[in-house]
PDB file of C-alpha atoms in Angstrom:
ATOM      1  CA  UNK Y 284      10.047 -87.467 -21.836  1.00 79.00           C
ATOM      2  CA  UNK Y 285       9.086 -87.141 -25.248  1.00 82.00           C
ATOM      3  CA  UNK Y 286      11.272 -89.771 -26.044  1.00 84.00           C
ATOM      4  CA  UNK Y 287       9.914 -92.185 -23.605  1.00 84.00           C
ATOM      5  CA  UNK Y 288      12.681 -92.111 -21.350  1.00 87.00           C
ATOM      6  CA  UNK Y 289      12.017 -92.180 -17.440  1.00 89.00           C
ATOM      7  CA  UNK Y 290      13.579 -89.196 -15.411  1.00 88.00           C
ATOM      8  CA  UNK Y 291      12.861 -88.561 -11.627  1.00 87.00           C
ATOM      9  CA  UNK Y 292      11.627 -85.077 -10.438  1.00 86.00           C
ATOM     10  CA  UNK Y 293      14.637 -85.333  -8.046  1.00 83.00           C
ATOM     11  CA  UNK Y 294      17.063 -85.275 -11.325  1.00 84.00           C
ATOM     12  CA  UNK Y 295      15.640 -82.097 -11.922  1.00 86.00           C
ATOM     13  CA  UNK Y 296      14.153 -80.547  -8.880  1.00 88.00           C
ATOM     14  CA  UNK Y 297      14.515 -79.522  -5.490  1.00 87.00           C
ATOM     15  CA  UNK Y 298      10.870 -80.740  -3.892  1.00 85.00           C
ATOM     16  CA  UNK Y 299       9.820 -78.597  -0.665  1.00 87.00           C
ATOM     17  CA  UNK Y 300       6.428 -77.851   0.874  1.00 89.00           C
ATOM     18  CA  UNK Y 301       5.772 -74.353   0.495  1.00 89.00           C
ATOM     19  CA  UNK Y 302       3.240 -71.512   1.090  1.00 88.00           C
ATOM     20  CA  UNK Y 303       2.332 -69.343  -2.064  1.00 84.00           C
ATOM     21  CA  UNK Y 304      -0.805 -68.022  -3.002  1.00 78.00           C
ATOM     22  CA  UNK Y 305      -4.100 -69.957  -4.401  1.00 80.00           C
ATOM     23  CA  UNK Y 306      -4.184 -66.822  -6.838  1.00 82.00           C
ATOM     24  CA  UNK Y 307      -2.804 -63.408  -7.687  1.00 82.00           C
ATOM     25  CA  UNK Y 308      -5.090 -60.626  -8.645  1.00 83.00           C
ATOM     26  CA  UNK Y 309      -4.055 -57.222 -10.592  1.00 82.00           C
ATOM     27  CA  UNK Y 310      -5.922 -54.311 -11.113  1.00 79.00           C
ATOM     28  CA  UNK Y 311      -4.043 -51.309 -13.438  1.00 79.00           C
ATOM     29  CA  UNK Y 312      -1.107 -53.676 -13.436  1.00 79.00           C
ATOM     30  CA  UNK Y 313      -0.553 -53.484 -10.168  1.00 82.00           C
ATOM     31  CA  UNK Y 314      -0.782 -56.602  -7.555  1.00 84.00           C
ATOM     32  CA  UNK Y 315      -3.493 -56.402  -4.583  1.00 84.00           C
ATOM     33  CA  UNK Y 316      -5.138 -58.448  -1.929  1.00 83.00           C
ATOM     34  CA  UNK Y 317      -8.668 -57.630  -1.058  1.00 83.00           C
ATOM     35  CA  UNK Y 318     -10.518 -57.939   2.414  1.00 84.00           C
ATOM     36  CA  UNK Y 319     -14.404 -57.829   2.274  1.00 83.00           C
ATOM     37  CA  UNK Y 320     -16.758 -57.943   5.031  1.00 82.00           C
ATOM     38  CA  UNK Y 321     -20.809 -58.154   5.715  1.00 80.00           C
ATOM     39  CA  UNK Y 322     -22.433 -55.315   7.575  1.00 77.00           C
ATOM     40  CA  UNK Y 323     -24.738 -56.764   9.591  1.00 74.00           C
ATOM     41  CA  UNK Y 324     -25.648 -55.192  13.043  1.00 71.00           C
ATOM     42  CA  UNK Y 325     -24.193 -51.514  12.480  1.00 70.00           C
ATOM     43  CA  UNK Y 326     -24.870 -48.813   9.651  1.00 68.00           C
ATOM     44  CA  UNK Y 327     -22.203 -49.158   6.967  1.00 72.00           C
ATOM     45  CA  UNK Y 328     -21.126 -44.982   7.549  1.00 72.00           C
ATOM     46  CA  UNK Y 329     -19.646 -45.773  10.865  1.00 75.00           C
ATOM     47  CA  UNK Y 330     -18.437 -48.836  10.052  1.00 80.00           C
ATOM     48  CA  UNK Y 331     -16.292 -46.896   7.080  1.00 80.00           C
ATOM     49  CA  UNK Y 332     -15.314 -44.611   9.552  1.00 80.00           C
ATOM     50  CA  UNK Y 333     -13.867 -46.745  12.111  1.00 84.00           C
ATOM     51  CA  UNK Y 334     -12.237 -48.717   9.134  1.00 84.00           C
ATOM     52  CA  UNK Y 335     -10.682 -45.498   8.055  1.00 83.00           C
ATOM     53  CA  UNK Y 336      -9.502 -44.301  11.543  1.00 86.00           C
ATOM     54  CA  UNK Y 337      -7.543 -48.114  12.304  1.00 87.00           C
ATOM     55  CA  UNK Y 338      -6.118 -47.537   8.985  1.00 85.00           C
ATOM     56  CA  UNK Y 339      -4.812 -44.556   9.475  1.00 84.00           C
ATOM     57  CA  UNK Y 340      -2.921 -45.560  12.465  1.00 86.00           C
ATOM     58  CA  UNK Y 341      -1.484 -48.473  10.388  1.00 86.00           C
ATOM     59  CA  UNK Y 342       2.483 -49.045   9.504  1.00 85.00           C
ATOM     60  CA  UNK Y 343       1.879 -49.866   6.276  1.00 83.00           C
ATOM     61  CA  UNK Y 344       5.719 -51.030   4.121  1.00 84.00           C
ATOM     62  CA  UNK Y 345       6.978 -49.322   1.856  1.00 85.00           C
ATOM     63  CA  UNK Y 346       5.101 -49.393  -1.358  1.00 82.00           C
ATOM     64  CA  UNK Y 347       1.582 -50.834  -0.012  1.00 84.00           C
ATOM     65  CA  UNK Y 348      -1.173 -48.547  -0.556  1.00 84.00           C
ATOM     66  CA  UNK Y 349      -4.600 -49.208   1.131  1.00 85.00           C
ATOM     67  CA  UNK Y 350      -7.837 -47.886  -0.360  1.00 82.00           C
ATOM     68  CA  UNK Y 351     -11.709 -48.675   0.352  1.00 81.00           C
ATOM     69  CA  UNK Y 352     -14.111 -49.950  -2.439  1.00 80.00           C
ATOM     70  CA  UNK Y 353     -17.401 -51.317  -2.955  1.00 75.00           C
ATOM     71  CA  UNK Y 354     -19.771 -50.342  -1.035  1.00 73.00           C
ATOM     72  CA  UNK Y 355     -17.908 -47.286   0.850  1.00 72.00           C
ATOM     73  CA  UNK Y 356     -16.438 -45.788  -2.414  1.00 75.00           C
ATOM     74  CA  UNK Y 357     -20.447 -45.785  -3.679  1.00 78.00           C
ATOM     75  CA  UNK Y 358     -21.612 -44.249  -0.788  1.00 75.00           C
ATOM     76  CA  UNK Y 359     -18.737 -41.362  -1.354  1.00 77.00           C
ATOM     77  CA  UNK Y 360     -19.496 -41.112  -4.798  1.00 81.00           C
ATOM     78  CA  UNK Y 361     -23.522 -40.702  -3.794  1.00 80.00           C
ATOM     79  CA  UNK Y 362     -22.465 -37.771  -0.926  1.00 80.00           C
ATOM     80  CA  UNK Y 363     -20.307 -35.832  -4.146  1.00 84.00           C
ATOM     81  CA  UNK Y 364     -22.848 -36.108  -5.999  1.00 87.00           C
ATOM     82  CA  UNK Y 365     -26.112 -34.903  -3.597  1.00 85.00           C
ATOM     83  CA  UNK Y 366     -23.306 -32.222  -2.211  1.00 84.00           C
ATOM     84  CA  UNK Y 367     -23.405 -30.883  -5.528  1.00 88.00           C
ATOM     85  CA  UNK Y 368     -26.852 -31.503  -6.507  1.00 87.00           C
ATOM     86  CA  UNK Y 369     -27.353 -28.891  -3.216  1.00 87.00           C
ATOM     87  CA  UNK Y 370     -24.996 -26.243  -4.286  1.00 89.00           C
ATOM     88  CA  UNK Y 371     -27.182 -25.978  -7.507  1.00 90.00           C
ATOM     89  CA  UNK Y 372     -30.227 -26.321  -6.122  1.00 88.00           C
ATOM     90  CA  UNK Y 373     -29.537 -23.184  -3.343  1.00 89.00           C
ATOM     91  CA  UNK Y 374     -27.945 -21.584  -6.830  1.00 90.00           C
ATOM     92  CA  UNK Y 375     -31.259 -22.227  -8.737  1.00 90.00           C
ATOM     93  CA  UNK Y 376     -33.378 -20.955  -5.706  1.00 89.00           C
ATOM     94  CA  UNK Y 377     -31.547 -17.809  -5.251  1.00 89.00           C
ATOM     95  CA  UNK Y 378     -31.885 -17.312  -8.950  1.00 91.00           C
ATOM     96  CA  UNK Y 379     -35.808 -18.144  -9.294  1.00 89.00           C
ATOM     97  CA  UNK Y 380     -36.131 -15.479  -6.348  1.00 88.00           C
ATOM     98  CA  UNK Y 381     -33.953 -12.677  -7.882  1.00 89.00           C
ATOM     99  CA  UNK Y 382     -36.494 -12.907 -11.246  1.00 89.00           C
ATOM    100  CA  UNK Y 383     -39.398 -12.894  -9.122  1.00 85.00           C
ATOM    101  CA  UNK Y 384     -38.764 -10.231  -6.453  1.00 84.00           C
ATOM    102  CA  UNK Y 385     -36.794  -8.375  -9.249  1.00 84.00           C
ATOM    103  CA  UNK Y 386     -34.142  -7.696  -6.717  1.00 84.00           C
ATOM    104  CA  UNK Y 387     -31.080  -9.181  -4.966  1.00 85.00           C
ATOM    105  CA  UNK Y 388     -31.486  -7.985  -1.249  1.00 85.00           C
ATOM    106  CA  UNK Y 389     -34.968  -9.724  -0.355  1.00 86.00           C
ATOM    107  CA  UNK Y 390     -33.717 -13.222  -1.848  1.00 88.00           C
ATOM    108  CA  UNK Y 391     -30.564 -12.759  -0.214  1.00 88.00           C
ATOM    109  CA  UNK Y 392     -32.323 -11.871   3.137  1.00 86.00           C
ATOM    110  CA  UNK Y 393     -34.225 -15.268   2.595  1.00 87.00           C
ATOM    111  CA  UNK Y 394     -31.285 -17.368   2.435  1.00 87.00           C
ATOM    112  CA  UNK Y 395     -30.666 -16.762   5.380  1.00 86.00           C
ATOM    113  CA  UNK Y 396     -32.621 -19.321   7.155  1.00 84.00           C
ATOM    114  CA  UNK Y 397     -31.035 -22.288   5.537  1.00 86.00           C
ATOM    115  CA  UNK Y 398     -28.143 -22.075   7.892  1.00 86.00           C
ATOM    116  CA  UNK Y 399     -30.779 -22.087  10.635  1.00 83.00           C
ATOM    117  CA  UNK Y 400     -32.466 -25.619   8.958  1.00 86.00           C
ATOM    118  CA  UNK Y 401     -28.920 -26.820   8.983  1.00 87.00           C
ATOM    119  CA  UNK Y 402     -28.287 -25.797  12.636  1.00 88.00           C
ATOM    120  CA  UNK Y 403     -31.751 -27.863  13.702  1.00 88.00           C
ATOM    121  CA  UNK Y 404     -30.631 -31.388  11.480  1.00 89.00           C
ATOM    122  CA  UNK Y 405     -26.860 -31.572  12.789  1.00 89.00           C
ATOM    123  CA  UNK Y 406     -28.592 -31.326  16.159  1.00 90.00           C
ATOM    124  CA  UNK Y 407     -31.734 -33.152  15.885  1.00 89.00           C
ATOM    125  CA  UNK Y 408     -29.268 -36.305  14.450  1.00 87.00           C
ATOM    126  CA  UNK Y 409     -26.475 -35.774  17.196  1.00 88.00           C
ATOM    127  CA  UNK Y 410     -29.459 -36.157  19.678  1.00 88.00           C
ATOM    128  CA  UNK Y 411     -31.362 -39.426  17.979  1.00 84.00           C
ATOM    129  CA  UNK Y 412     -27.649 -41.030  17.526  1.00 82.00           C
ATOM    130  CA  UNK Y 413     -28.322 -41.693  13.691  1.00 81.00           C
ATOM    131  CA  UNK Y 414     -25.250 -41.148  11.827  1.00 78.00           C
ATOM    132  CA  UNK Y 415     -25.602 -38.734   8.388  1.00 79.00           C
ATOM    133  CA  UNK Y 416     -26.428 -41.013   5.641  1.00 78.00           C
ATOM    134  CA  UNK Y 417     -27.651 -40.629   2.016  1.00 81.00           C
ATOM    135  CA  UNK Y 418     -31.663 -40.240   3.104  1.00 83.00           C
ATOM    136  CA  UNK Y 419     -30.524 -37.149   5.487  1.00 85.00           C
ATOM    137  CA  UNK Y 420     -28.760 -36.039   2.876  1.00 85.00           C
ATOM    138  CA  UNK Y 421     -31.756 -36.239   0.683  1.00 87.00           C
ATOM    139  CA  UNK Y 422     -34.352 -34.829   3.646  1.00 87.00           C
ATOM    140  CA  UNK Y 423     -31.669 -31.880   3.816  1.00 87.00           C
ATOM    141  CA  UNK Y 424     -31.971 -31.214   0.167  1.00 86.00           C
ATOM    142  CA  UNK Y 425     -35.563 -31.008   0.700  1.00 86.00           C
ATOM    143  CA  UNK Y 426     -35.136 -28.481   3.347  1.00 87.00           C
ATOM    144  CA  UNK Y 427     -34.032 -25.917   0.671  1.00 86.00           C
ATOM    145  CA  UNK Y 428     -37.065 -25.710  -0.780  1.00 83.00           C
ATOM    146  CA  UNK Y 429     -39.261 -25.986   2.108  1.00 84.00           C
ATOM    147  CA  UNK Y 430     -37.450 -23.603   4.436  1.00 84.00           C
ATOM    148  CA  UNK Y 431     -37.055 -20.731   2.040  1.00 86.00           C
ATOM    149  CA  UNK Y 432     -40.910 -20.894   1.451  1.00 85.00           C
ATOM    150  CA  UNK Y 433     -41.828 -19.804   4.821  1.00 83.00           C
ATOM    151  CA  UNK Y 434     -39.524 -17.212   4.562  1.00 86.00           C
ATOM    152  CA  UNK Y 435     -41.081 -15.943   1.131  1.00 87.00           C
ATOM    153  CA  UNK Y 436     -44.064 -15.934   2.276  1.00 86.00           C
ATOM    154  CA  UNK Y 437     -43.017 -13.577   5.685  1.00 86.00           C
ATOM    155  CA  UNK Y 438     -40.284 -11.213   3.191  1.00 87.00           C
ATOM    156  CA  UNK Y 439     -43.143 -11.024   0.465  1.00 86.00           C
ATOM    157  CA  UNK Y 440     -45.497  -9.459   2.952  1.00 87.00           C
ATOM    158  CA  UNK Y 441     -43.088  -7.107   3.919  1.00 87.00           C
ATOM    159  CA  UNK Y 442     -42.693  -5.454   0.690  1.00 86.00           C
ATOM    160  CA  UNK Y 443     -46.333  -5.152   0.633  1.00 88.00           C
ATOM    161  CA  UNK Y 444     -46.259  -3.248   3.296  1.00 87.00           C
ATOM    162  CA  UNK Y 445     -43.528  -1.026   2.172  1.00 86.00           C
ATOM    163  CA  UNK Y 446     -45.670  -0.464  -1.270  1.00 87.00           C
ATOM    164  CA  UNK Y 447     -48.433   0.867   1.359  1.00 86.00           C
ATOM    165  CA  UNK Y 448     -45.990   3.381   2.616  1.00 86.00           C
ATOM    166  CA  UNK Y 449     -45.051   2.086   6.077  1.00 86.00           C
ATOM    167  CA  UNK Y 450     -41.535   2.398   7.510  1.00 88.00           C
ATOM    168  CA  UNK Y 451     -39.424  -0.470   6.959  1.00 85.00           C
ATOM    169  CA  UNK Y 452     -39.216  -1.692  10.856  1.00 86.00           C
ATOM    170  CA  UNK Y 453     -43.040  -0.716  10.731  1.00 88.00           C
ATOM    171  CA  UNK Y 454     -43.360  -2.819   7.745  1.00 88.00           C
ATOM    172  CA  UNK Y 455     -41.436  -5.596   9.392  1.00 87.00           C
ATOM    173  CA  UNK Y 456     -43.289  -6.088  12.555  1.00 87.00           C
ATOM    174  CA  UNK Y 457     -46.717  -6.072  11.247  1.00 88.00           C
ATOM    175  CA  UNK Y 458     -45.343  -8.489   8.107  1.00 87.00           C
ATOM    176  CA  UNK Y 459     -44.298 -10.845  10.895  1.00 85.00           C
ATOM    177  CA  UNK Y 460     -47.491 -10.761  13.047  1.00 86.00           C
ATOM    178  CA  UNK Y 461     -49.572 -11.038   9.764  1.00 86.00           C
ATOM    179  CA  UNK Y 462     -47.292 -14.367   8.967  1.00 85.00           C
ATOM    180  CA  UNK Y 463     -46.591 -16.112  11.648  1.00 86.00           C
ATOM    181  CA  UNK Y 464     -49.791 -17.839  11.828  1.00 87.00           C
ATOM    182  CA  UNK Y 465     -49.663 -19.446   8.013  1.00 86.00           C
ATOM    183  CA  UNK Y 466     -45.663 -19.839   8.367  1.00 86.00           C
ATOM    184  CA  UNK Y 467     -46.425 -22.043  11.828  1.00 87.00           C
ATOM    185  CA  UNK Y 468     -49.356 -23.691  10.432  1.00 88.00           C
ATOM    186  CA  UNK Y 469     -47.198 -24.713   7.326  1.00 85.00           C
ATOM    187  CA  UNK Y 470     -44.397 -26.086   9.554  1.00 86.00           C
ATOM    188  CA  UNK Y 471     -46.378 -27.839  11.734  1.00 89.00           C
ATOM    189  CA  UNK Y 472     -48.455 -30.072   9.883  1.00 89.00           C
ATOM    190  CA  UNK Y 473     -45.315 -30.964   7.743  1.00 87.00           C
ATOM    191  CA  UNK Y 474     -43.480 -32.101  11.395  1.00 88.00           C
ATOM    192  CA  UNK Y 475     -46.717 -33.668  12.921  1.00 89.00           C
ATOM    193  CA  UNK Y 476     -46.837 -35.535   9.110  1.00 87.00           C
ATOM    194  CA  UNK Y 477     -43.057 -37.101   9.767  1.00 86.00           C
ATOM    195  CA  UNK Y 478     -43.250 -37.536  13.535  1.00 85.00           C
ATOM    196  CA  UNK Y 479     -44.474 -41.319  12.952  1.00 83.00           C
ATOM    197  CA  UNK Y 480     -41.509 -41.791  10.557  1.00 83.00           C
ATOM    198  CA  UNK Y 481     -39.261 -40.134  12.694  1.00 82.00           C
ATOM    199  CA  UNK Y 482     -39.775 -42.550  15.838  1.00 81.00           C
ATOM    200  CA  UNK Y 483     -39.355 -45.572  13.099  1.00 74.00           C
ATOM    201  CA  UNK Y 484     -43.311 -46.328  13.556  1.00 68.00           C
ATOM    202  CA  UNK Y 485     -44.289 -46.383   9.766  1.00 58.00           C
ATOM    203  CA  UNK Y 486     -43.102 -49.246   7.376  1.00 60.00           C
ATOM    204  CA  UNK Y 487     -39.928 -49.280   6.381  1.00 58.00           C
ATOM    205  CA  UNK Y 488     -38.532 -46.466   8.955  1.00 60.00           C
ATOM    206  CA  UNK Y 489     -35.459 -47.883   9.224  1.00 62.00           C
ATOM    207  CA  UNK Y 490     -34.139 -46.728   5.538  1.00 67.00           C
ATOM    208  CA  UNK Y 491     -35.729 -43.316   5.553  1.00 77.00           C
ATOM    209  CA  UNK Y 492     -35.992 -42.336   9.713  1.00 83.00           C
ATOM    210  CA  UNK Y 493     -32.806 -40.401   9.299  1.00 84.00           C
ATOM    211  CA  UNK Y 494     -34.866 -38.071   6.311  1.00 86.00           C
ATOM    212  CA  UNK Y 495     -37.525 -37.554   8.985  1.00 87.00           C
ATOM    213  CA  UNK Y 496     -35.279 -36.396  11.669  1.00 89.00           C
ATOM    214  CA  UNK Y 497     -33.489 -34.167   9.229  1.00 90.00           C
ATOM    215  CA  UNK Y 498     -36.551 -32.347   8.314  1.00 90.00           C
ATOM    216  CA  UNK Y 499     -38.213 -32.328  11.437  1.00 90.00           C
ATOM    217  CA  UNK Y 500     -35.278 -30.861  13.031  1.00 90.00           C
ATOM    218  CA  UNK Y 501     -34.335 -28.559  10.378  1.00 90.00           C
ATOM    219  CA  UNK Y 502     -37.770 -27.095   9.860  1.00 89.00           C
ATOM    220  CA  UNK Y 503     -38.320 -26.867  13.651  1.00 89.00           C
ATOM    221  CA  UNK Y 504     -35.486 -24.089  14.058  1.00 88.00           C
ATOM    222  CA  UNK Y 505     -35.819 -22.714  11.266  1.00 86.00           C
ATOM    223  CA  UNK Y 506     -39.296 -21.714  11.755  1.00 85.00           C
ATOM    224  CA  UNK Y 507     -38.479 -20.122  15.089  1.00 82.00           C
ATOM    225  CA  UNK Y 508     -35.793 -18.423  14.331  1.00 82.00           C
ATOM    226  CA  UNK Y 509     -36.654 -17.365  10.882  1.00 82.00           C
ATOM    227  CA  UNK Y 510     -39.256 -14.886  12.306  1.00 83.00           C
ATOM    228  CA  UNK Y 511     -36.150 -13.417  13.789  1.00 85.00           C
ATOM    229  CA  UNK Y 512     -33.454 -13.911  11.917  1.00 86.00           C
ATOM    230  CA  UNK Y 513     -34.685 -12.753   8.757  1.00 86.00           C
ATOM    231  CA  UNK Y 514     -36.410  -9.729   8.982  1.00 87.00           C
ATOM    232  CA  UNK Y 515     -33.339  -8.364  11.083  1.00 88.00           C
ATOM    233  CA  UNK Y 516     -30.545 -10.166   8.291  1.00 88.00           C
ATOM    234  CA  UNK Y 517     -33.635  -7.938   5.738  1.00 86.00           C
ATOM    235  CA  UNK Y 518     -33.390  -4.657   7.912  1.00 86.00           C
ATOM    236  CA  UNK Y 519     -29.618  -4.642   8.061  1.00 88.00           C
ATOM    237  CA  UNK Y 520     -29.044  -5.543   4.180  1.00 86.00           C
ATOM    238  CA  UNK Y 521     -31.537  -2.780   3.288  1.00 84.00           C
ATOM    239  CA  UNK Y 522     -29.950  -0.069   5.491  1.00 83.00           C
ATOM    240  CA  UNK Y 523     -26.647  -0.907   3.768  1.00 84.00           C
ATOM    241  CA  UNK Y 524     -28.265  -0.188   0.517  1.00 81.00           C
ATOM    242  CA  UNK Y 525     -29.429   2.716   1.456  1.00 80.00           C
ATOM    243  CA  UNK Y 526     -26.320   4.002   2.589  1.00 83.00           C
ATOM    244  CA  UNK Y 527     -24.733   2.920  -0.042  1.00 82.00           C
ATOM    245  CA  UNK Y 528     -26.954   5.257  -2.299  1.00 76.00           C
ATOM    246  CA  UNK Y 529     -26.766   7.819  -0.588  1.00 73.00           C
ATOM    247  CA  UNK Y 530     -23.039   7.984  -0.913  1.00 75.00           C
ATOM    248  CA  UNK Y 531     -23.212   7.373  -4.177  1.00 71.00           C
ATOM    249  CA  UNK Y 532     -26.099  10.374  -4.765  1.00 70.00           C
ATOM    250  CA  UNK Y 533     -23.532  12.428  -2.730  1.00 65.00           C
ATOM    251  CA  UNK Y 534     -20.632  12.134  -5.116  1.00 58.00           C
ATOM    252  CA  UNK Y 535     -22.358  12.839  -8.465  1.00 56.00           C
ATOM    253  CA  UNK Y 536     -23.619  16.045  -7.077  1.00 53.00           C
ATOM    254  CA  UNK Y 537     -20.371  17.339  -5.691  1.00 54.00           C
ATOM    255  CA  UNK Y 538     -19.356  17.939  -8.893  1.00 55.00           C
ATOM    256  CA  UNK Y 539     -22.314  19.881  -9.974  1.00 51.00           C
ATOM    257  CA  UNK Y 540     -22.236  21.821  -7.221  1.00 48.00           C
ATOM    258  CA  UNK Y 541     -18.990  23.165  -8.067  1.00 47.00           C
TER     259      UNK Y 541
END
């Protein structure tokens, strides 16, 4: 004691062998425990998800809450953030087309064949096995811009037709056998260019093969069916406007007429 005086720990304590813990952590004033793990033979996406899905069958107390950082809460925060970068950058395409075809219907017609690209990279991954991680997600951003140029090119012919006074199916089929040479010859040196990456023979495959297989697959159905898809989606779009016009004509001269 201060004083110098001698007391035993038994005087004043009980002395048992316990278990507590080597530290306690808080984060927003809250206590937590933290598990971390090495990813080492798998792809950290399906990793996350098979963390997720045990999780989810867990009987957690009362009061526990369980959520995923590092690593996984990056890789969420990358997908937000390329989802969105893709919203604006169909947004921004749509928009540069409107100004230059001064219209709404052909651009709309055009955008179109993205759902086709998107068809072709869901499948071309399901088939390879590689789960969707961020380069996909960057190969399908690149597909926007890609995919909607072959189908400029084939819609842009079309109304050059039309300014020559053909019928619009006329006008379609000839637009599409004028095209379909440059629009295949376009798509197919950008595959044969990724095939390498695509079967993980260039350097460095691994981190960007799943780009390659986005873009090869996307581009390969779009092409196809954008010959097909589009001038029909075009067809359909401008006989609605027409109609549409034409009723409208109709009901401002009814009242002249009387």
């Amino acid at each position: 004691t201060p004083l110098g005086d001698s007391v035993t720990i038994g005087e004043i304590a009980t002395v048992e062998e316990v278990e507590t813990p080597v530290s306690i952590a808080a984060l927003n004033e809250q206590k937590y425990a933290s598990v971390t793990a090495s990813v080492t033979e798998r792809d950290s996406s399906t990793v996350i998800t098979d963390i997720e899905a045990e999780l989810a069958q867990m009987d957690l107390p009362e009061g526990v809450e369980v959520e995923i950082s590092g690593m996984a809460e990056m890789m969420d925060e990358s997908f937000r953030q390329l989802g969105l970068a893709m919203i604006i950058a169909v947004a921004a395409v749509y928009l540069v087309m409107v100004i230059a075809f001064g219209e709404a219907i052909a651009p709309l017609a055009i955008m179109f064949s993205l759902p086709l690209a998107l068809i072709g990279s869901v499948v071309a991954l399901l088939i390879s096995g590689i789960p969707l991680d961020m380069p996909a997600m960057i190969g399908a951003l690149m597909l926007i811009g890609i995919v909607t140029t072959n189908a400029i090119v084939l819609v842009e012919r079309v109304q050059q037709k039309l300014a020559e006074g053909l019928p619009r199916r006329e006008a379609l089929v000839q637009a599409g056998s004028d095209r379909i040479r440059p629009v295949l010859m376009t798509a197919l040196t950008t595959i044969i260019a990724l095939v390498p990456m695509a079967f993980g023979f260039a350097e460095g495959a691994l981190i960007s093969q799943s780009l390659a297989i986005t873009v090869v697959g996307g581009l390969t159905t779009s092409t196809i069916l954008t010959l097909i898809v589009v001038p029909v989606i075009y067809d359909i779009l401008e006989g609605v406007k027409e109609r549409i016009l034409h009723l409208a004509s109709g009901s401002e001269a009814e009242p002249a007429a009387e």
